[in-house]
Amino acid sequence: MKKNIFKLSTQQLKDIAVSLQDKIEEGLAKENAEVQCIPTYVYPKAVNVTGKALVLDLGGTNYRVATVDLNNGKATLHPENGWKRDLSVMKTPGFTREKLFRQQADPICEIKKEDEMPIGYCFSYPAESLPNGDAKLLRWTKGVDIREMIGEPVGRPLLEYFNTLTKTKFTGIKVINDTVASLFAGLTYSNYDAYIGLIVGTGTNMATFIDSSRIPKLLGKNIHPGPIPINLESGNFNPPHLTAIDDTVDACSDTKGKQRFEKAVSGMYLGDLLQAVFPFDEFEDRFDARKLTTIMGYPDIHKKKYVEVSRWIYKRSAKLVAASLAGLILLLLSHDENIRRIRLVAEGSLFWSQDRKGKDYKNIVMETLHQLLMESGYPQVQVHVDKMEDANLIGTAIAALS
């Protein structure tokens, strides 16, 4: 391929940003929009968060447990970085809720606990937040299919199960997803005007706080006044300026017509994009972003055409993330023009990946974002991002203690 079909001009990136801004406004106004903008009915304390919580983090295959001790926003974990377990067994056909609860309960006895403490549950599957801070499972993804749990609350049955097994009295449970957990973790940094949680790894998504008065679909409901955490589910955004290669990857996927932004950006699909450019070449199975960056980093042992196109795909992914951040920030500025300093907490292996022969992913994102904000007339807006260890666990503890 001689022409870089993945290259996006500044104007095209601005188009994508404005398109997402419009789609977010639509998602705030009505249910089941392209960008869903799902409210999370957990209201975190912005300052002076203090106490201890048991935190659970259930991802695609991995499960982490820790006691998080927060002292005015400063976190101490026991054990350090959390107790980890591979829970890929939950993908086994016929796996039941009882078996899942038993697997989740196993490490609890090994964790240092208080006599009484709340639970925070980072649950990274599609779920509808409930007014009591629990969440209702909408569907399973990532190869899991425990059907008896679909349509049921996620947290309360687990809380009751734990309370029958241990001497500790667990006083309540709050359920949030990983993007919202990252958003909450940002609150440990004070003196910011706005906060954004971002995931760019196997998948991609964003979350932020929106004042309830700016969410038309919640008008008339008995909702907590003030800022509400919003899980955008932005991976389903269908941006302008995608390519025929993107169309091919979408057509070959199990979710045709959905998650178009995620399929252009996230680590799960970058290898599919490369393979679609060279449909008659043979590639190894499970060709993901890590292998793509390996091709870029070791050009001497890979075909020149693969190295070149891999770099195009990698750079476009980062610039698309920058455009999505710009679109969300434009939305926030339309609500409050006084925003100047924004704290971004970014999670995911792709966002923090490195290019041995070029600019790292994070640097491409932040440089492009700064340019787009300048071009859009907001040079005064500063976005700060640092790698934050255990953001999921810390953010989930804040949810539990709020």
mmCIF file of C-alpha atoms in Angstrom:
data_model
loop_
_atom_site.group_PDB
_atom_site.id
_atom_site.type_symbol
_atom_site.label_atom_id
_atom_site.label_comp_id
_atom_site.label_asym_id
_atom_site.label_seq_id
_atom_site.Cartn_x
_atom_site.Cartn_y
_atom_site.Cartn_z
ATOM 1 C CA MET A 1 0.000 0.000 0.000
ATOM 2 C CA LYS A 2 1.639 3.217 -1.197
ATOM 3 C CA LYS A 3 -0.874 5.714 0.154
ATOM 4 C CA ASN A 4 -1.541 6.097 3.870
ATOM 5 C CA ILE A 5 -5.317 5.752 3.893
ATOM 6 C CA PHE A 6 -5.277 5.954 7.713
ATOM 7 C CA LYS A 7 -3.912 9.502 7.772
ATOM 8 C CA LEU A 8 -6.298 12.073 9.210
ATOM 9 C CA SER A 9 -5.995 15.819 8.651
ATOM 10 C CA THR A 10 -6.522 18.314 11.456
ATOM 11 C CA GLN A 11 -9.863 19.268 9.922
ATOM 12 C CA GLN A 12 -10.976 15.648 9.830
ATOM 13 C CA LEU A 13 -10.019 15.226 13.490
ATOM 14 C CA LYS A 14 -12.002 18.360 14.332
ATOM 15 C CA ASP A 15 -14.974 16.884 12.437
ATOM 16 C CA ILE A 16 -14.717 13.744 14.560
ATOM 17 C CA ALA A 17 -14.526 15.794 17.776
ATOM 18 C CA VAL A 18 -17.602 17.852 16.885
ATOM 19 C CA SER A 19 -19.495 14.736 15.808
ATOM 20 C CA LEU A 20 -18.824 13.075 19.157
ATOM 21 C CA GLN A 21 -19.842 16.236 21.013
ATOM 22 C CA ASP A 22 -23.191 16.113 19.207
ATOM 23 C CA LYS A 23 -23.603 12.381 19.888
ATOM 24 C CA ILE A 24 -22.927 12.911 23.609
ATOM 25 C CA GLU A 25 -25.576 15.629 23.756
ATOM 26 C CA GLU A 26 -27.978 13.209 22.070
ATOM 27 C CA GLY A 27 -27.093 10.476 24.579
ATOM 28 C CA LEU A 28 -27.757 12.847 27.469
ATOM 29 C CA ALA A 29 -31.158 13.665 26.002
ATOM 30 C CA LYS A 30 -32.567 10.224 25.198
ATOM 31 C CA GLU A 31 -32.199 6.542 25.984
ATOM 32 C CA ASN A 32 -30.538 4.029 23.659
ATOM 33 C CA ALA A 33 -28.626 6.633 21.675
ATOM 34 C CA GLU A 34 -25.477 5.744 19.725
ATOM 35 C CA VAL A 35 -23.359 7.103 22.588
ATOM 36 C CA GLN A 36 -25.479 5.912 25.501
ATOM 37 C CA CYS A 37 -24.258 8.211 28.294
ATOM 38 C CA ILE A 38 -25.294 5.862 31.103
ATOM 39 C CA PRO A 39 -25.717 7.571 34.500
ATOM 40 C CA THR A 40 -24.025 5.919 37.485
ATOM 41 C CA TYR A 41 -25.952 6.533 40.704
ATOM 42 C CA VAL A 42 -22.891 6.584 42.935
ATOM 43 C CA TYR A 43 -21.891 10.044 44.111
ATOM 44 C CA PRO A 44 -18.240 10.151 45.168
ATOM 45 C CA LYS A 45 -16.875 12.506 47.791
ATOM 46 C CA ALA A 46 -14.546 14.949 46.088
ATOM 47 C CA VAL A 47 -12.431 15.637 49.186
ATOM 48 C CA ASN A 48 -11.512 14.097 52.543
ATOM 49 C CA VAL A 49 -12.352 10.522 51.580
ATOM 50 C CA THR A 50 -11.333 8.464 54.604
ATOM 51 C CA GLY A 51 -11.954 4.856 55.657
ATOM 52 C CA LYS A 52 -11.361 1.248 54.683
ATOM 53 C CA ALA A 53 -13.187 -0.777 52.047
ATOM 54 C CA LEU A 54 -12.941 -4.242 50.555
ATOM 55 C CA VAL A 55 -12.524 -3.785 46.807
ATOM 56 C CA LEU A 56 -13.274 -6.368 44.105
ATOM 57 C CA ASP A 57 -12.210 -5.945 40.477
ATOM 58 C CA LEU A 58 -13.672 -8.442 37.994
ATOM 59 C CA GLY A 59 -12.367 -8.050 34.443
ATOM 60 C CA GLY A 60 -12.366 -10.325 31.412
ATOM 61 C CA THR A 61 -10.337 -13.128 32.956
ATOM 62 C CA ASN A 62 -8.594 -11.605 35.969
ATOM 63 C CA TYR A 63 -9.995 -10.987 39.432
ATOM 64 C CA ARG A 64 -8.363 -8.748 42.028
ATOM 65 C CA VAL A 65 -9.192 -8.261 45.689
ATOM 66 C CA ALA A 66 -7.709 -5.786 48.147
ATOM 67 C CA THR A 67 -8.463 -3.838 51.272
ATOM 68 C CA VAL A 68 -7.997 -0.165 50.440
ATOM 69 C CA ASP A 69 -7.310 2.251 53.288
ATOM 70 C CA LEU A 70 -8.030 5.838 52.256
ATOM 71 C CA ASN A 71 -6.802 8.719 54.392
ATOM 72 C CA ASN A 72 -7.889 12.061 52.915
ATOM 73 C CA GLY A 73 -7.609 10.582 49.453
ATOM 74 C CA LYS A 74 -4.242 8.873 49.988
ATOM 75 C CA ALA A 75 -4.539 5.127 49.403
ATOM 76 C CA THR A 76 -2.781 2.160 51.007
ATOM 77 C CA LEU A 77 -3.510 -1.316 49.608
ATOM 78 C CA HIS A 78 -3.320 -4.663 51.347
ATOM 79 C CA PRO A 79 -1.868 -6.716 49.835
ATOM 80 C CA GLU A 80 0.157 -4.323 47.680
ATOM 81 C CA ASN A 81 -1.328 -4.202 44.147
ATOM 82 C CA GLY A 82 -4.104 -6.552 45.246
ATOM 83 C CA TRP A 83 -4.555 -10.314 45.494
ATOM 84 C CA LYS A 84 -4.926 -11.676 41.952
ATOM 85 C CA ARG A 85 -6.578 -14.741 40.483
ATOM 86 C CA ASP A 86 -7.202 -16.015 36.963
ATOM 87 C CA LEU A 87 -10.964 -16.461 36.663
ATOM 88 C CA SER A 88 -11.118 -17.595 33.041
ATOM 89 C CA VAL A 89 -12.953 -20.653 34.412
ATOM 90 C CA MET A 90 -16.072 -18.465 34.475
ATOM 91 C CA LYS A 91 -16.155 -18.833 30.676
ATOM 92 C CA THR A 92 -16.766 -22.589 31.038
ATOM 93 C CA PRO A 93 -20.150 -23.695 29.613
ATOM 94 C CA GLY A 94 -22.614 -24.322 32.433
ATOM 95 C CA PHE A 95 -20.733 -22.172 34.945
ATOM 96 C CA THR A 96 -23.186 -20.979 37.605
ATOM 97 C CA ARG A 97 -23.632 -17.957 39.849
ATOM 98 C CA GLU A 98 -22.943 -20.125 42.897
ATOM 99 C CA LYS A 99 -19.590 -21.212 41.430
ATOM 100 C CA LEU A 100 -18.672 -17.615 40.563
ATOM 101 C CA PHE A 101 -19.489 -16.396 44.082
ATOM 102 C CA ARG A 102 -17.460 -19.234 45.593
ATOM 103 C CA GLN A 103 -14.455 -18.360 43.412
ATOM 104 C CA GLN A 104 -14.781 -14.691 44.357
ATOM 105 C CA ALA A 105 -15.093 -15.507 48.056
ATOM 106 C CA ASP A 106 -12.022 -17.766 48.274
ATOM 107 C CA PRO A 107 -9.430 -15.003 48.824
ATOM 108 C CA ILE A 108 -11.593 -12.967 51.190
ATOM 109 C CA CYS A 109 -10.476 -14.916 54.254
ATOM 110 C CA GLU A 110 -6.839 -14.184 53.381
ATOM 111 C CA ILE A 111 -7.360 -10.417 53.187
ATOM 112 C CA LYS A 112 -6.844 -8.176 56.211
ATOM 113 C CA LYS A 113 -10.257 -6.793 57.111
ATOM 114 C CA GLU A 114 -12.064 -4.668 59.673
ATOM 115 C CA ASP A 115 -14.981 -5.928 61.791
ATOM 116 C CA GLU A 116 -17.278 -3.831 59.617
ATOM 117 C CA MET A 117 -16.570 -2.390 56.181
ATOM 118 C CA PRO A 118 -18.261 -1.617 52.862
ATOM 119 C CA ILE A 119 -17.537 -3.283 49.528
ATOM 120 C CA GLY A 120 -16.687 -1.567 46.260
ATOM 121 C CA TYR A 121 -17.158 -3.726 43.168
ATOM 122 C CA CYS A 122 -15.545 -2.805 39.843
ATOM 123 C CA PHE A 123 -17.615 -4.891 37.430
ATOM 124 C CA SER A 124 -16.443 -4.598 33.827
ATOM 125 C CA TYR A 125 -19.500 -5.946 32.025
ATOM 126 C CA PRO A 126 -22.543 -4.100 30.617
ATOM 127 C CA ALA A 127 -24.738 -3.181 33.562
ATOM 128 C CA GLU A 128 -27.388 -0.581 34.347
ATOM 129 C CA SER A 129 -26.680 1.472 37.454
ATOM 130 C CA LEU A 130 -29.469 1.359 40.034
ATOM 131 C CA PRO A 131 -30.451 4.232 42.370
ATOM 132 C CA ASN A 132 -29.207 2.315 45.423
ATOM 133 C CA GLY A 133 -25.657 2.090 44.021
ATOM 134 C CA ASP A 134 -26.021 -1.496 42.815
ATOM 135 C CA ALA A 135 -26.164 -2.413 39.116
ATOM 136 C CA LYS A 136 -28.321 -4.760 37.009
ATOM 137 C CA LEU A 137 -26.484 -7.045 34.586
ATOM 138 C CA LEU A 138 -27.648 -6.338 31.036
ATOM 139 C CA ARG A 139 -25.567 -8.950 29.221
ATOM 140 C CA TRP A 140 -22.319 -10.839 29.456
ATOM 141 C CA THR A 141 -19.374 -10.232 27.111
ATOM 142 C CA LYS A 142 -15.805 -11.585 26.773
ATOM 143 C CA GLY A 143 -16.955 -15.191 26.447
ATOM 144 C CA VAL A 144 -18.920 -15.356 29.735
ATOM 145 C CA ASP A 145 -22.521 -16.620 29.742
ATOM 146 C CA ILE A 146 -23.942 -17.161 33.257
ATOM 147 C CA ARG A 147 -27.531 -16.728 32.159
ATOM 148 C CA GLU A 148 -29.202 -16.873 35.575
ATOM 149 C CA MET A 149 -27.509 -13.555 36.470
ATOM 150 C CA ILE A 150 -28.766 -11.570 33.452
ATOM 151 C CA GLY A 151 -31.346 -8.966 34.429
ATOM 152 C CA GLU A 152 -30.520 -9.370 38.125
ATOM 153 C CA PRO A 153 -28.653 -7.094 40.566
ATOM 154 C CA VAL A 154 -24.909 -7.709 40.599
ATOM 155 C CA GLY A 155 -23.968 -6.502 44.073
ATOM 156 C CA ARG A 156 -26.636 -7.377 46.636
ATOM 157 C CA PRO A 157 -26.564 -11.201 46.164
ATOM 158 C CA LEU A 158 -22.768 -11.180 46.387
ATOM 159 C CA LEU A 159 -22.869 -9.046 49.547
ATOM 160 C CA GLU A 160 -25.311 -11.475 51.170
ATOM 161 C CA TYR A 161 -23.167 -14.441 50.131
ATOM 162 C CA PHE A 162 -20.027 -12.921 51.657
ATOM 163 C CA ASN A 163 -21.870 -12.092 54.883
ATOM 164 C CA THR A 164 -22.727 -15.785 55.381
ATOM 165 C CA LEU A 165 -19.062 -16.807 55.094
ATOM 166 C CA THR A 166 -16.970 -14.420 57.175
ATOM 167 C CA LYS A 167 -16.998 -12.835 60.607
ATOM 168 C CA THR A 168 -16.693 -9.421 58.999
ATOM 169 C CA LYS A 169 -19.983 -7.612 58.532
ATOM 170 C CA PHE A 170 -20.041 -6.048 55.078
ATOM 171 C CA THR A 171 -22.261 -3.008 55.457
ATOM 172 C CA GLY A 172 -23.077 -2.227 51.817
ATOM 173 C CA ILE A 173 -21.894 -2.553 48.231
ATOM 174 C CA LYS A 174 -21.425 -0.068 45.380
ATOM 175 C CA VAL A 175 -20.995 -1.324 41.804
ATOM 176 C CA ILE A 176 -19.245 0.684 39.080
ATOM 177 C CA ASN A 177 -17.441 -0.134 35.832
ATOM 178 C CA ASP A 178 -13.728 0.271 35.155
ATOM 179 C CA THR A 179 -14.056 3.577 33.296
ATOM 180 C CA VAL A 180 -16.025 5.169 36.125
ATOM 181 C CA ALA A 181 -13.490 3.730 38.603
ATOM 182 C CA SER A 182 -10.726 5.547 36.705
ATOM 183 C CA LEU A 183 -12.809 8.725 36.770
ATOM 184 C CA PHE A 184 -13.240 8.471 40.554
ATOM 185 C CA ALA A 185 -9.522 7.805 41.052
ATOM 186 C CA GLY A 186 -8.830 11.202 39.516
ATOM 187 C CA LEU A 187 -10.538 12.836 42.481
ATOM 188 C CA THR A 188 -7.440 12.085 44.569
ATOM 189 C CA TYR A 189 -5.921 14.985 42.602
ATOM 190 C CA SER A 190 -7.477 18.211 43.870
ATOM 191 C CA ASN A 191 -7.866 21.656 42.339
ATOM 192 C CA TYR A 192 -9.109 20.572 38.923
ATOM 193 C CA ASP A 193 -12.157 21.974 37.164
ATOM 194 C CA ALA A 194 -13.149 18.723 35.442
ATOM 195 C CA TYR A 195 -12.249 15.033 35.431
ATOM 196 C CA ILE A 196 -12.197 12.352 32.716
ATOM 197 C CA GLY A 197 -11.687 8.607 32.981
ATOM 198 C CA LEU A 198 -10.332 6.935 29.857
ATOM 199 C CA ILE A 199 -9.715 3.293 28.934
ATOM 200 C CA VAL A 200 -7.602 2.429 25.879
ATOM 201 C CA GLY A 201 -6.606 -1.200 26.068
ATOM 202 C CA THR A 202 -8.412 -4.260 24.761
ATOM 203 C CA GLY A 203 -11.417 -1.969 24.421
ATOM 204 C CA THR A 204 -11.997 1.754 24.809
ATOM 205 C CA ASN A 205 -14.411 4.009 26.702
ATOM 206 C CA MET A 206 -14.666 7.353 28.528
ATOM 207 C CA ALA A 207 -16.466 8.669 31.603
ATOM 208 C CA THR A 208 -16.924 12.119 33.127
ATOM 209 C CA PHE A 209 -19.145 14.129 35.473
ATOM 210 C CA ILE A 210 -22.166 15.961 34.045
ATOM 211 C CA ASP A 211 -24.439 18.188 36.115
ATOM 212 C CA SER A 212 -27.891 16.625 36.428
ATOM 213 C CA SER A 213 -29.473 19.820 35.081
ATOM 214 C CA ARG A 214 -27.684 19.135 31.772
ATOM 215 C CA ILE A 215 -29.116 15.631 31.377
ATOM 216 C CA PRO A 216 -32.594 16.044 29.834
ATOM 217 C CA LYS A 217 -33.419 12.318 29.981
ATOM 218 C CA LEU A 218 -33.252 12.491 33.799
ATOM 219 C CA LEU A 219 -35.571 15.496 34.157
ATOM 220 C CA GLY A 220 -38.601 14.656 36.267
ATOM 221 C CA LYS A 221 -36.833 11.812 38.028
ATOM 222 C CA ASN A 222 -35.867 11.961 41.677
ATOM 223 C CA ILE A 223 -32.163 12.370 40.973
ATOM 224 C CA HIS A 224 -29.375 13.650 43.214
ATOM 225 C CA PRO A 225 -28.767 17.296 42.200
ATOM 226 C CA GLY A 226 -25.318 18.258 40.993
ATOM 227 C CA PRO A 227 -22.637 16.309 39.101
ATOM 228 C CA ILE A 228 -23.499 12.740 38.071
ATOM 229 C CA PRO A 229 -20.898 10.223 36.849
ATOM 230 C CA ILE A 230 -21.630 9.376 33.225
ATOM 231 C CA ASN A 231 -20.316 6.234 31.541
ATOM 232 C CA LEU A 232 -20.327 7.313 27.904
ATOM 233 C CA GLU A 233 -19.913 3.851 26.310
ATOM 234 C CA SER A 234 -18.052 5.838 23.665
ATOM 235 C CA GLY A 235 -16.675 2.735 21.949
ATOM 236 C CA ASN A 236 -19.996 2.554 20.086
ATOM 237 C CA PHE A 237 -19.448 6.013 18.518
ATOM 238 C CA ASN A 238 -19.545 5.816 14.706
ATOM 239 C CA PRO A 239 -17.089 8.551 13.659
ATOM 240 C CA PRO A 240 -16.809 10.143 10.242
ATOM 241 C CA HIS A 241 -13.736 9.546 8.057
ATOM 242 C CA LEU A 242 -13.361 5.811 8.583
ATOM 243 C CA THR A 243 -11.965 3.754 5.700
ATOM 244 C CA ALA A 244 -12.931 0.766 3.570
ATOM 245 C CA ILE A 245 -10.530 -1.254 5.727
ATOM 246 C CA ASP A 246 -12.575 -0.329 8.799
ATOM 247 C CA ASP A 247 -15.701 -1.453 6.962
ATOM 248 C CA THR A 248 -14.071 -4.821 6.252
ATOM 249 C CA VAL A 249 -13.082 -5.351 9.884
ATOM 250 C CA ASP A 250 -16.603 -4.415 10.980
ATOM 251 C CA ALA A 251 -18.220 -6.747 8.428
ATOM 252 C CA CYS A 252 -16.109 -9.677 9.672
ATOM 253 C CA SER A 253 -16.853 -9.034 13.346
ATOM 254 C CA ASP A 254 -19.526 -10.563 15.576
ATOM 255 C CA THR A 255 -20.973 -7.101 16.239
ATOM 256 C CA LYS A 256 -21.471 -5.730 12.736
ATOM 257 C CA GLY A 257 -22.492 -2.068 12.759
ATOM 258 C CA LYS A 258 -21.618 -1.598 16.433
ATOM 259 C CA GLN A 259 -18.535 -0.399 18.331
ATOM 260 C CA ARG A 260 -17.118 1.273 15.200
ATOM 261 C CA PHE A 261 -14.876 3.627 17.186
ATOM 262 C CA GLU A 262 -13.574 0.764 19.306
ATOM 263 C CA LYS A 263 -12.790 -1.260 16.170
ATOM 264 C CA ALA A 264 -10.681 1.617 14.823
ATOM 265 C CA VAL A 265 -8.889 2.316 18.105
ATOM 266 C CA SER A 266 -8.595 -0.532 20.583
ATOM 267 C CA GLY A 267 -5.957 -3.183 21.013
ATOM 268 C CA MET A 268 -8.361 -6.007 20.273
ATOM 269 C CA TYR A 269 -8.826 -4.829 16.670
ATOM 270 C CA LEU A 270 -5.560 -3.194 15.538
ATOM 271 C CA GLY A 271 -4.218 -6.532 14.319
ATOM 272 C CA ASP A 272 -7.445 -7.127 12.388
ATOM 273 C CA LEU A 273 -6.915 -3.810 10.599
ATOM 274 C CA LEU A 274 -3.397 -4.815 9.557
ATOM 275 C CA GLN A 275 -4.575 -8.199 8.321
ATOM 276 C CA ALA A 276 -7.410 -6.570 6.362
ATOM 277 C CA VAL A 277 -4.843 -4.432 4.501
ATOM 278 C CA PHE A 278 -3.056 -7.644 3.423
ATOM 279 C CA PRO A 279 -5.927 -10.126 3.002
ATOM 280 C CA PHE A 280 -3.877 -12.713 1.128
ATOM 281 C CA ASP A 281 -0.982 -12.817 3.603
ATOM 282 C CA GLU A 282 -0.805 -15.304 6.456
ATOM 283 C CA PHE A 283 -0.718 -13.986 10.023
ATOM 284 C CA GLU A 284 -0.601 -15.786 13.336
ATOM 285 C CA ASP A 285 -3.761 -16.128 15.390
ATOM 286 C CA ARG A 286 -4.698 -13.560 18.063
ATOM 287 C CA PHE A 287 -2.852 -10.744 16.358
ATOM 288 C CA ASP A 288 -3.314 -7.913 18.863
ATOM 289 C CA ALA A 289 -1.849 -4.457 19.596
ATOM 290 C CA ARG A 290 1.134 -5.898 21.448
ATOM 291 C CA LYS A 291 2.229 -7.769 18.331
ATOM 292 C CA LEU A 292 1.608 -4.655 16.261
ATOM 293 C CA THR A 293 3.966 -2.626 18.459
ATOM 294 C CA THR A 294 6.525 -5.439 18.257
ATOM 295 C CA ILE A 295 6.518 -5.140 14.463
ATOM 296 C CA MET A 296 7.019 -1.379 14.785
ATOM 297 C CA GLY A 297 9.773 -1.730 17.363
ATOM 298 C CA TYR A 298 11.805 -4.357 15.499
ATOM 299 C CA PRO A 299 11.601 -3.338 11.853
ATOM 300 C CA ASP A 300 14.726 -5.276 10.850
ATOM 301 C CA ILE A 301 13.037 -8.637 11.368
ATOM 302 C CA HIS A 302 9.652 -7.819 9.818
ATOM 303 C CA LYS A 303 8.509 -7.001 6.320
ATOM 304 C CA LYS A 304 8.846 -3.328 5.499
ATOM 305 C CA LYS A 305 5.220 -3.077 4.381
ATOM 306 C CA TYR A 306 4.004 -4.478 7.718
ATOM 307 C CA VAL A 307 6.137 -2.030 9.684
ATOM 308 C CA GLU A 308 4.901 0.936 7.696
ATOM 309 C CA VAL A 309 1.196 0.085 7.877
ATOM 310 C CA SER A 310 1.440 -0.895 11.564
ATOM 311 C CA ARG A 311 2.778 2.554 12.338
ATOM 312 C CA TRP A 312 -0.032 4.185 10.337
ATOM 313 C CA ILE A 313 -2.660 2.202 12.265
ATOM 314 C CA TYR A 314 -1.014 2.918 15.625
ATOM 315 C CA LYS A 315 -0.778 6.664 14.988
ATOM 316 C CA ARG A 316 -4.351 6.887 13.745
ATOM 317 C CA SER A 317 -5.600 5.087 16.854
ATOM 318 C CA ALA A 318 -3.866 7.634 19.091
ATOM 319 C CA LYS A 319 -5.168 10.571 17.061
ATOM 320 C CA LEU A 320 -8.710 9.202 17.147
ATOM 321 C CA VAL A 321 -8.454 8.998 20.943
ATOM 322 C CA ALA A 322 -7.253 12.616 20.981
ATOM 323 C CA ALA A 323 -10.225 13.645 18.831
ATOM 324 C CA SER A 324 -12.636 11.829 21.150
ATOM 325 C CA LEU A 325 -11.136 13.567 24.173
ATOM 326 C CA ALA A 326 -11.427 16.888 22.355
ATOM 327 C CA GLY A 327 -15.096 16.187 21.615
ATOM 328 C CA LEU A 328 -15.823 15.438 25.260
ATOM 329 C CA ILE A 329 -13.912 18.512 26.429
ATOM 330 C CA LEU A 330 -15.832 20.697 23.953
ATOM 331 C CA LEU A 331 -19.014 19.319 25.503
ATOM 332 C CA LEU A 332 -17.802 20.126 29.006
ATOM 333 C CA LEU A 333 -16.789 23.639 27.926
ATOM 334 C CA SER A 334 -20.218 24.208 26.396
ATOM 335 C CA HIS A 335 -21.621 23.522 29.871
ATOM 336 C CA ASP A 336 -19.012 25.571 31.736
ATOM 337 C CA GLU A 337 -16.776 27.986 29.846
ATOM 338 C CA ASN A 338 -14.675 28.586 32.977
ATOM 339 C CA ILE A 339 -13.036 25.158 32.841
ATOM 340 C CA ARG A 340 -9.249 25.556 32.637
ATOM 341 C CA ARG A 341 -7.603 22.503 34.247
ATOM 342 C CA ILE A 342 -8.721 18.934 33.514
ATOM 343 C CA ARG A 343 -7.415 15.775 35.193
ATOM 344 C CA LEU A 344 -7.352 12.765 32.883
ATOM 345 C CA VAL A 345 -6.862 9.300 34.375
ATOM 346 C CA ALA A 346 -5.981 6.934 31.535
ATOM 347 C CA GLU A 347 -5.913 3.165 31.919
ATOM 348 C CA GLY A 348 -5.074 0.435 29.434
ATOM 349 C CA SER A 349 -1.953 -1.152 27.986
ATOM 350 C CA LEU A 350 -2.344 0.513 24.588
ATOM 351 C CA PHE A 351 -2.491 4.050 25.982
ATOM 352 C CA TRP A 352 0.749 3.473 27.894
ATOM 353 C CA SER A 353 2.465 1.480 25.126
ATOM 354 C CA GLN A 354 5.812 2.571 23.738
ATOM 355 C CA ASP A 355 7.180 2.826 20.225
ATOM 356 C CA ARG A 356 10.892 2.051 20.301
ATOM 357 C CA LYS A 357 11.401 3.815 16.974
ATOM 358 C CA GLY A 358 8.993 6.724 17.276
ATOM 359 C CA LYS A 359 6.626 8.665 19.539
ATOM 360 C CA ASP A 360 4.891 6.771 22.301
ATOM 361 C CA TYR A 361 1.101 6.462 22.118
ATOM 362 C CA LYS A 362 0.426 8.799 25.046
ATOM 363 C CA ASN A 363 2.604 11.522 23.534
ATOM 364 C CA ILE A 364 0.763 11.342 20.204
ATOM 365 C CA VAL A 365 -2.573 11.595 22.032
ATOM 366 C CA MET A 366 -1.614 14.572 24.172
ATOM 367 C CA GLU A 367 0.151 16.536 21.422
ATOM 368 C CA THR A 368 -2.792 16.033 19.061
ATOM 369 C CA LEU A 369 -5.296 16.944 21.783
ATOM 370 C CA HIS A 370 -3.420 20.161 22.561
ATOM 371 C CA GLN A 371 -3.423 21.051 18.856
ATOM 372 C CA LEU A 372 -7.153 20.374 18.516
ATOM 373 C CA LEU A 373 -7.994 22.512 21.543
ATOM 374 C CA MET A 374 -5.838 25.321 20.133
ATOM 375 C CA GLU A 375 -7.555 25.018 16.742
ATOM 376 C CA SER A 376 -10.957 25.061 18.438
ATOM 377 C CA GLY A 377 -10.211 28.314 20.245
ATOM 378 C CA TYR A 378 -9.340 26.945 23.702
ATOM 379 C CA PRO A 379 -5.566 27.379 24.118
ATOM 380 C CA GLN A 380 -6.074 28.124 27.814
ATOM 381 C CA VAL A 381 -7.404 24.631 28.619
ATOM 382 C CA GLN A 382 -4.778 22.314 30.118
ATOM 383 C CA VAL A 383 -5.197 18.538 30.320
ATOM 384 C CA HIS A 384 -2.979 16.697 32.805
ATOM 385 C CA VAL A 385 -2.354 12.950 32.647
ATOM 386 C CA ASP A 386 -0.013 10.706 34.635
ATOM 387 C CA LYS A 387 0.149 6.959 34.990
ATOM 388 C CA MET A 388 -1.724 6.050 38.157
ATOM 389 C CA GLU A 389 -1.080 2.662 39.722
ATOM 390 C CA ASP A 390 -4.139 0.717 40.883
ATOM 391 C CA ALA A 391 -6.559 3.390 39.667
ATOM 392 C CA ASN A 392 -9.396 0.843 39.418
ATOM 393 C CA LEU A 393 -8.998 -0.268 43.023
ATOM 394 C CA ILE A 394 -8.619 3.267 44.395
ATOM 395 C CA GLY A 395 -11.579 4.637 42.417
ATOM 396 C CA THR A 396 -13.759 1.725 43.490
ATOM 397 C CA ALA A 397 -12.798 2.279 47.138
ATOM 398 C CA ILE A 398 -13.862 5.924 46.797
ATOM 399 C CA ALA A 399 -17.232 4.682 45.501
ATOM 400 C CA ALA A 400 -17.619 2.307 48.449
ATOM 401 C CA LEU A 401 -16.794 5.003 51.019
ATOM 402 C CA SER A 402 -18.981 7.735 49.513
#
